[in-house]
């Protein structure tokens, strides 16, 4: 059919009243075939008027559209694109009578994959879709000039995202069901900003409001004025600060015009449009039937009796009741996938025990919080990143006495009297600035109204770990020897992290000591560092990897492994595939970091790895895909539109080396039967789409006399190359060799 004829019948159909009589008269002069005329079993080109007046032109197989084709409904909706046995599948374009259009990927009749929807009013969404709903990463341009870039779930903003208003105001942070919820930052075009907690679209909980002159208000926020409390900190550079500012102004004035523009509603979804009369009354039946397995759970089986891996439980289930159901081709694909090994994971639980009144370390926590608030909040000049050598002097420390009744510089408190020590305060103030840590946020996380959480058991070194309530910071108690090592290497550490923004070594924010009064005179030294696993993604598996084999297993059966269990080298059953550009940067940075640690005579460090599996069910199972299946034109493994889009990493979108990185984990199997266990298993070709986190931790152990003795003693009993305590140069080489075997280029 010529382009002129196409335009003619499309325009005429849109103007028609939708009656069968009118539709028939439109096409009567085209000499098109009747729906029952074609009986060929091969793909052929047809033009068909269907019994209700719908019209189809394109490729046809037996009783269904199959291949490239265009379908026009009498109500004015139209689809042009790829078909598989009567179902829209692949790339196509769907248009509505209102002028709205969707162009992108389809699966089984649904908008599913990567696509663009342009509404009748100009509302434009570009991004990922799952079963007709916006889900995954996407951008929305609104008719009023507003813009959103971030994550979606079930058609609403959900996760991390940025919303920018036409006037220049913007919000960056977490969302839930289309409103601000969690931690986020609101920035106004006049330079003011709010950083903190949100609930149901409004500030709720700990937060900080800053003025453009540098002054700020830190406190607990609530629309209920009685629940509102906080402290005002004036700016050093301005004497005209709003001391009488009412915190309720944040709700009544500042946020009064910060409304979220609603998304345009889709009038009717493509999957709701049925094909009329294709192949008779039985041809629109579902290709799957509902049956029950031995446990009584509903299962779906194909017409030939093969069990599908999908259940209609609302969690990744498939709507097989629609008339535009699956093709037999897709049924075969699903059947193939069910033969894969399914990884079982448990739902992550919140780590640690809240340190409440009566806990043995309750007073220590109060002392720590009082000390941090004093150290960070006291007036000090803006730190320069160019530090003098004297700032790194181990003798550069500040003692402060905290009497119970308070003093000129310290507040009264309910704890016992204690003394507080800051090590090299100028250096750590500069490090926090270098790592872009806001002082007010830092204080709120550690010293806000929320208590710290103590991890259930101390580490192998005997150190205790504490987490802030928002999971952003981890506090670790330290031995005196570790403090000495840290202070010795502090100048080199500062130079290294300043030189390499993507460094994987632990980020340290403060080094302190609490000295308790009384007969014990006990000293508790501790360091504050970033928590690598602070993310909106749940961590399903975590590994501590060194590249050695002796004692490097947890010896736990699969049923006892929790998401909080730290697995070791011989528990690892994956290799990690990184996108090429990230893999190259990863290799460069591992070399730089290992060179730095080797020069500082550090050993026994490890790579901490956390995995979030993207496709999990409520039952806690994850089904992998074969690398060899569905190969794309360039020979790379085939992924769905959503997954392929997620692997196209935009470094500016809350992703950095080792943080929130899309990747793939390929399962491995160890086949070694010798006395020395195989360190890295053989790849199986079964992959999981993951979000991966990794960093180098435990970097404060030098190769001292105790480690040398440990190496000598264990070398008599075990293979010297299998133990952790080895010379820093040998340790660095072994560590790198191992890491570059388990992290590979995804080609």
XYZ file of C-alpha atoms in Angstrom, residues 363-377 400 402-404 409-416 418 420 443 446-447 514:
33
model
C 27.143 6.456 78.810
C 29.997 5.907 76.365
C 27.608 6.710 73.495
C 26.474 9.929 75.239
C 30.105 10.932 75.761
C 30.916 10.251 72.145
C 27.954 12.283 70.887
C 28.740 15.208 73.205
C 32.366 15.197 72.080
C 31.525 15.101 68.358
C 29.025 17.945 68.703
C 31.664 20.003 70.505
C 34.427 19.219 67.998
C 32.423 19.856 64.845
C 30.238 22.709 66.081
C 38.522 19.052 76.533
C 33.283 17.649 80.170
C 32.096 18.059 83.786
C 28.573 16.894 84.536
C 32.677 25.654 76.635
C 30.654 22.489 77.313
C 26.967 21.891 78.130
C 25.654 20.088 81.239
C 24.936 16.425 80.595
C 23.489 13.358 82.374
C 26.614 11.233 81.926
C 29.607 10.960 84.248
C 34.898 12.568 81.102
C 37.679 14.218 75.277
C 26.412 16.243 63.540
C 25.999 11.026 64.849
C 24.633 13.385 67.522
C 37.205 9.323 75.493
